[in-house]
Structures are given as structure tokens and as C-alpha cells.
Amino acid sequence: NAGVTQTPKFRILKIGQSMTLQCTQDMNHNYMYWYRQDPGMGLKLIYYSVGAGITDKGEVPNGYNVSRSTTEDFPLRLELAAPSQTSVYFCASSWEGASGNTIYFGEGSWLTVV
Amino acid sequence: EDQVTQSPEALRLQEGESSSLNCSYTVSGLRGLFWYRQDPGKGPEFLFTLYSAGEEKEKERLKATLTKKESFLHITAPKPEDSATYLCAVNGAAGNKLTFGGGTRVLVKP
């Protein structure tokens, strides 16, 4: 049971560099999400997708981009990394959105921008 | 805008010492209140969903309850393996996404 798989697990970036966090799910879920979690804080929604080809902004989208070309994959792109993007990133997926359905989370990707 | 506040921020318990965690929320049209458990270095793990005031759900030593303004997660006779951060989240009328509280870090000492 793979569930939601994120790569890489850990990454150190220099200021101004770009990178992509990969996320794939094998549950055929239509909804996918990217959250970030700062130390001692709850999760904040960056972007979400309700299906292939459809994405929308969450609470904290600035500095990020996403795409959803397939049901399985939902990569998160960081352009021009800044220290404020140092965080733990969680990808998640669910059926039909959060209402009444369980959201399954990946193990997280720890990103440090120096 | 949906808001969720959890208290206390941290809780230290002796094994067997029951306690409750609070989740206060403001939401326009609650479509679900969720409780998750998060272990260090891991993603959140789903525990419960509550939909309407008066609803209760139980799982082992955990029991979640819901009123119109808050939810409680009761931990009965906790064991060290119940040590984790417990997260509360709501899904409001906007739908499609969860708004999380800051979590309560629970440490159960043997």
C-alpha cells in the first residue's frame, strides 16, 4: 500500500534556486493538496486540485506553482527559493474533496533554504 | 474565513491520567470537523470526522465530541504510545480544503 508518496524527503536549497517537490498517489483520488507546516504550527494550504487539469490557490500560494497533468501526480514547483520557504511540505489526496471524506497525507518533505 | 484554535499547546500527562484537548472553531457552514494524530517526522494520520453537534466517536482510548463552537478529544487512561501531536481541522462552506489548528503536543510519561 503505497498511498501518497513524496520525494525528496530532505533537501537543502540556496536562495534563488528552484526545485520541484514530487507527489504521486495510487488510490485514484481526484482531489490532491499541498500543505506546508512550520515548526510548532498547523498546516497551511498552498494549492489544491480537484482533478487533472484543474488547480486552485490555497491560503499561502505566493512563491509556488503547481500542475496536474494526470490523476496520480501533483508536483509543487518552488521558483526563486527564499528563506521563508523553509518548512515541511505535505502532499495529500482524497475522494471528492475534504467534506465527508478522509484526506490521506504523505510522509513529508523537509526543505531548508539557506 | 474559517478559524481553528487548539488548546493547550502542550500537555504532559502521567500514564493513566485522563485529560481533554480543546478545539474551538469559527466556520461558515460546517461540513466536517477532523481530528488527526501526527508523530514526529511523519504526516498526519486520520482519526475521526464529526459532522454535527452532539456527535461522538471513539477509537481505543480516544473519544471525540462536537458542539456548535468546539470539539473535544478525550484521552482516557493514556499510555506512552499515545504521545503525539493532535491536530484539529474544519471544512467549511467553501469546501474542498481543510483549515487546521496549531495542534496540541501530548507527552505521556510512564
Coordinates of C-alpha atoms in Angstrom, one line a residue:
Chain A
N1 CA 0.0 0.0 0.0
A2 CA 2.0 3.0 -1.2
G3 CA -0.7 5.6 -0.7
V4 CA 0.7 9.1 -1.1
T5 CA 4.4 9.2 -2.0
Q6 CA 6.6 12.3 -1.8
T7 CA 10.1 12.9 -3.0
P8 CA 12.6 14.1 -1.9
K9 CA 12.4 13.5 1.8
F10 CA 15.1 16.1 2.6
R11 CA 16.6 19.0 0.5
I12 CA 18.8 22.0 1.1
L13 CA 18.4 24.8 -1.4
K14 CA 20.4 28.0 -1.8
I15 CA 18.5 31.3 -2.0
G16 CA 17.3 31.9 -5.6
Q17 CA 17.4 28.3 -6.7
S18 CA 14.4 26.4 -8.0
M19 CA 13.2 22.9 -7.4
T20 CA 10.2 20.6 -7.7
L21 CA 8.7 18.5 -5.0
Q22 CA 7.2 15.4 -6.5
C23 CA 3.9 13.8 -5.2
T24 CA 2.1 10.8 -6.5
Q25 CA -0.8 8.8 -5.2
D26 CA -2.0 5.3 -6.2
M27 CA -5.5 5.5 -4.8
N28 CA -7.2 7.1 -7.8
H29 CA -8.2 10.1 -5.7
N30 CA -9.5 13.0 -7.7
Y31 CA -8.5 15.7 -5.1
M32 CA -4.9 16.5 -4.2
Y33 CA -3.4 19.1 -1.9
W34 CA -0.1 20.7 -0.9
Y35 CA 0.3 21.9 2.6
R36 CA 3.2 23.4 4.5
Q37 CA 3.9 23.1 8.2
D38 CA 6.2 25.5 10.0
P39 CA 7.6 24.4 13.4
G40 CA 5.0 24.2 16.1
M41 CA 2.3 25.3 13.8
G42 CA -0.7 23.7 12.0
L43 CA -0.8 23.0 8.3
K44 CA -1.5 25.8 5.8
L45 CA -2.9 25.0 2.3
I46 CA -0.7 26.1 -0.6
Y47 CA -2.5 24.8 -3.6
Y48 CA -5.1 22.1 -4.4
S49 CA -6.5 20.3 -7.4
V50 CA -9.9 18.8 -7.9
G51 CA -8.9 16.8 -10.9
A52 CA -6.4 16.6 -13.8
G53 CA -6.0 20.0 -15.4
I54 CA -7.7 21.9 -12.6
T55 CA -5.8 23.7 -9.8
D56 CA -6.6 26.5 -7.4
K57 CA -4.8 28.6 -4.8
G58 CA -5.0 28.0 -1.1
E59 CA -4.0 30.3 1.8
V60 CA -0.3 30.7 1.0
P61 CA 0.3 30.3 -2.7
N62 CA 2.9 33.0 -3.3
G63 CA 6.3 31.7 -4.5
Y64 CA 4.8 28.3 -5.6
N65 CA 3.4 26.8 -8.7
V66 CA 1.6 23.5 -9.4
S67 CA 0.4 21.5 -12.3
R68 CA -1.9 18.4 -12.5
S69 CA -1.5 16.7 -15.9
T70 CA -2.5 13.2 -14.5
T71 CA -4.8 11.9 -11.8
E72 CA -1.8 10.4 -10.0
D73 CA 0.8 13.3 -9.9
F74 CA 0.7 16.7 -8.4
P75 CA 4.2 18.3 -8.4
L76 CA 4.9 21.5 -6.4
R77 CA 7.4 24.0 -8.0
L78 CA 9.4 26.5 -5.9
E79 CA 10.7 29.3 -8.0
L80 CA 13.5 31.5 -6.6
A81 CA 13.6 29.9 -3.2
A82 CA 13.6 32.2 -0.2
P83 CA 14.4 31.5 3.5
S84 CA 10.7 32.0 4.3
Q85 CA 10.0 28.8 2.3
T86 CA 12.0 26.7 4.8
S87 CA 9.3 24.3 6.0
V88 CA 7.9 20.8 5.9
Y89 CA 5.7 20.2 2.9
F90 CA 3.0 17.6 2.9
C91 CA 1.1 16.3 -0.1
A92 CA -2.3 14.8 0.4
S93 CA -5.2 13.3 -1.5
S94 CA -8.9 12.4 -1.1
W95 CA -12.1 11.4 -2.9
E96 CA -14.5 14.2 -3.7
G97 CA -12.8 16.9 -1.5
A98 CA -12.5 17.3 2.2
S99 CA -16.2 17.1 3.1
G100 CA -17.1 13.8 4.5
N101 CA -14.0 12.1 3.1
T102 CA -10.7 11.2 4.6
I103 CA -7.6 13.1 3.5
Y104 CA -4.5 10.9 3.3
F105 CA -1.2 12.5 3.8
G106 CA 2.3 11.7 2.6
E107 CA 5.3 11.4 4.9
G108 CA 6.5 15.0 4.2
S109 CA 9.4 16.7 2.5
W110 CA 11.8 18.7 4.7
L111 CA 13.1 21.8 2.8
T112 CA 15.7 24.2 4.1
V113 CA 16.6 27.3 2.2
V114 CA 20.0 28.9 3.1
Chain B
E1 CA -12.6 33.0 6.9
D2 CA -12.6 29.7 8.8
Q3 CA -10.5 29.7 12.0
V4 CA -9.4 26.9 14.4
T5 CA -7.7 27.4 17.8
Q6 CA -6.4 24.4 19.8
S7 CA -5.6 24.4 23.5
P8 CA -3.5 23.7 25.3
E9 CA -0.4 24.0 23.1
A10 CA 1.3 21.2 25.1
L11 CA 0.1 18.7 27.6
R12 CA 2.2 16.4 29.9
L13 CA 0.4 13.5 31.4
Q14 CA 1.3 10.6 33.6
E15 CA 0.3 7.2 32.2
G16 CA -3.3 6.6 33.2
E17 CA -4.1 10.3 33.8
S18 CA -7.1 11.1 31.6
S19 CA -7.4 14.6 30.0
S20 CA -9.1 16.5 27.3
L21 CA -7.9 18.6 24.3
N22 CA -9.9 21.5 23.1
C23 CA -10.6 22.7 19.5
S24 CA -12.5 25.9 19.1
Y25 CA -13.7 26.8 15.6
T26 CA -15.4 29.5 13.6
V27 CA -16.7 28.4 10.3
S28 CA -19.4 29.4 7.9
G29 CA -21.4 26.2 7.4
L30 CA -19.5 23.3 9.0
R31 CA -19.1 20.4 6.5
G32 CA -16.9 18.4 8.8
L33 CA -14.5 18.6 11.8
F34 CA -11.5 16.3 11.6
W35 CA -9.0 15.1 14.2
Y36 CA -5.6 13.8 13.1
R37 CA -2.6 12.4 15.0
Q38 CA 0.9 13.3 13.9
D39 CA 4.0 11.6 15.1
P40 CA 7.4 13.3 14.9
G41 CA 8.8 13.2 11.3
K42 CA 5.5 11.8 9.9
G43 CA 2.5 13.0 8.1
P44 CA -0.9 13.4 9.9
E45 CA -2.9 10.3 10.4
F46 CA -6.6 10.4 10.3
L47 CA -8.5 9.7 13.5
F48 CA -12.1 11.0 13.3
T49 CA -14.6 13.1 11.3
L50 CA -17.5 14.7 13.1
Y51 CA -20.4 16.4 11.2
S52 CA -23.0 17.7 13.6
A53 CA -23.3 19.0 17.2
G54 CA -23.9 16.2 19.6
E55 CA -22.0 13.6 17.6
E56 CA -19.4 11.5 19.3
K57 CA -16.8 9.0 18.0
E58 CA -14.5 6.6 19.8
K59 CA -11.3 4.7 19.0
E60 CA -9.5 2.8 21.7
R61 CA -8.6 5.4 24.4
L62 CA -9.7 8.4 22.3
K63 CA -13.2 9.9 22.2
A64 CA -14.1 13.0 20.1
T65 CA -17.1 15.1 20.8
L66 CA -18.6 18.1 18.9
T67 CA -20.7 21.2 19.9
K68 CA -21.6 24.1 17.7
K69 CA -18.4 26.0 18.7
E70 CA -15.9 23.5 19.8
S71 CA -14.7 19.9 19.8
F72 CA -13.0 17.9 22.5
L73 CA -10.6 15.0 22.2
H74 CA -10.8 13.0 25.4
I75 CA -7.9 10.7 26.2
T76 CA -8.8 8.1 28.7
A77 CA -6.1 6.3 30.8
P78 CA -3.4 7.3 28.2
K79 CA -0.3 5.2 27.5
P80 CA 3.1 6.4 26.4
E81 CA 2.3 5.3 22.9
D82 CA -0.4 8.0 22.8
S83 CA 2.3 10.6 22.8
A84 CA 1.9 12.7 19.6
T85 CA 0.7 16.0 18.3
Y86 CA -3.1 16.0 17.8
L87 CA -4.4 18.3 15.0
C88 CA -7.9 19.6 14.6
A89 CA -9.2 20.8 11.2
V90 CA -12.5 22.1 9.8
N91 CA -14.0 22.1 6.4
G92 CA -16.4 25.0 5.9
A93 CA -18.8 26.1 3.2
A94 CA -16.0 27.0 0.8
G95 CA -15.4 23.3 0.6
N96 CA -12.5 21.3 -0.9
K97 CA -10.0 22.1 1.8
L98 CA -9.2 21.9 5.5
T99 CA -8.3 24.7 7.8
F100 CA -6.0 23.4 10.6
G101 CA -5.4 24.5 14.2
G102 CA -1.9 24.7 15.6
G103 CA -2.1 21.3 17.3
T104 CA -1.7 20.1 20.9
R105 CA 1.6 18.2 21.7
V106 CA 0.8 15.4 24.1
L107 CA 3.5 13.7 26.1
V108 CA 2.5 10.7 28.2
K109 CA 5.2 9.6 30.8
P110 CA 5.3 6.1 32.1

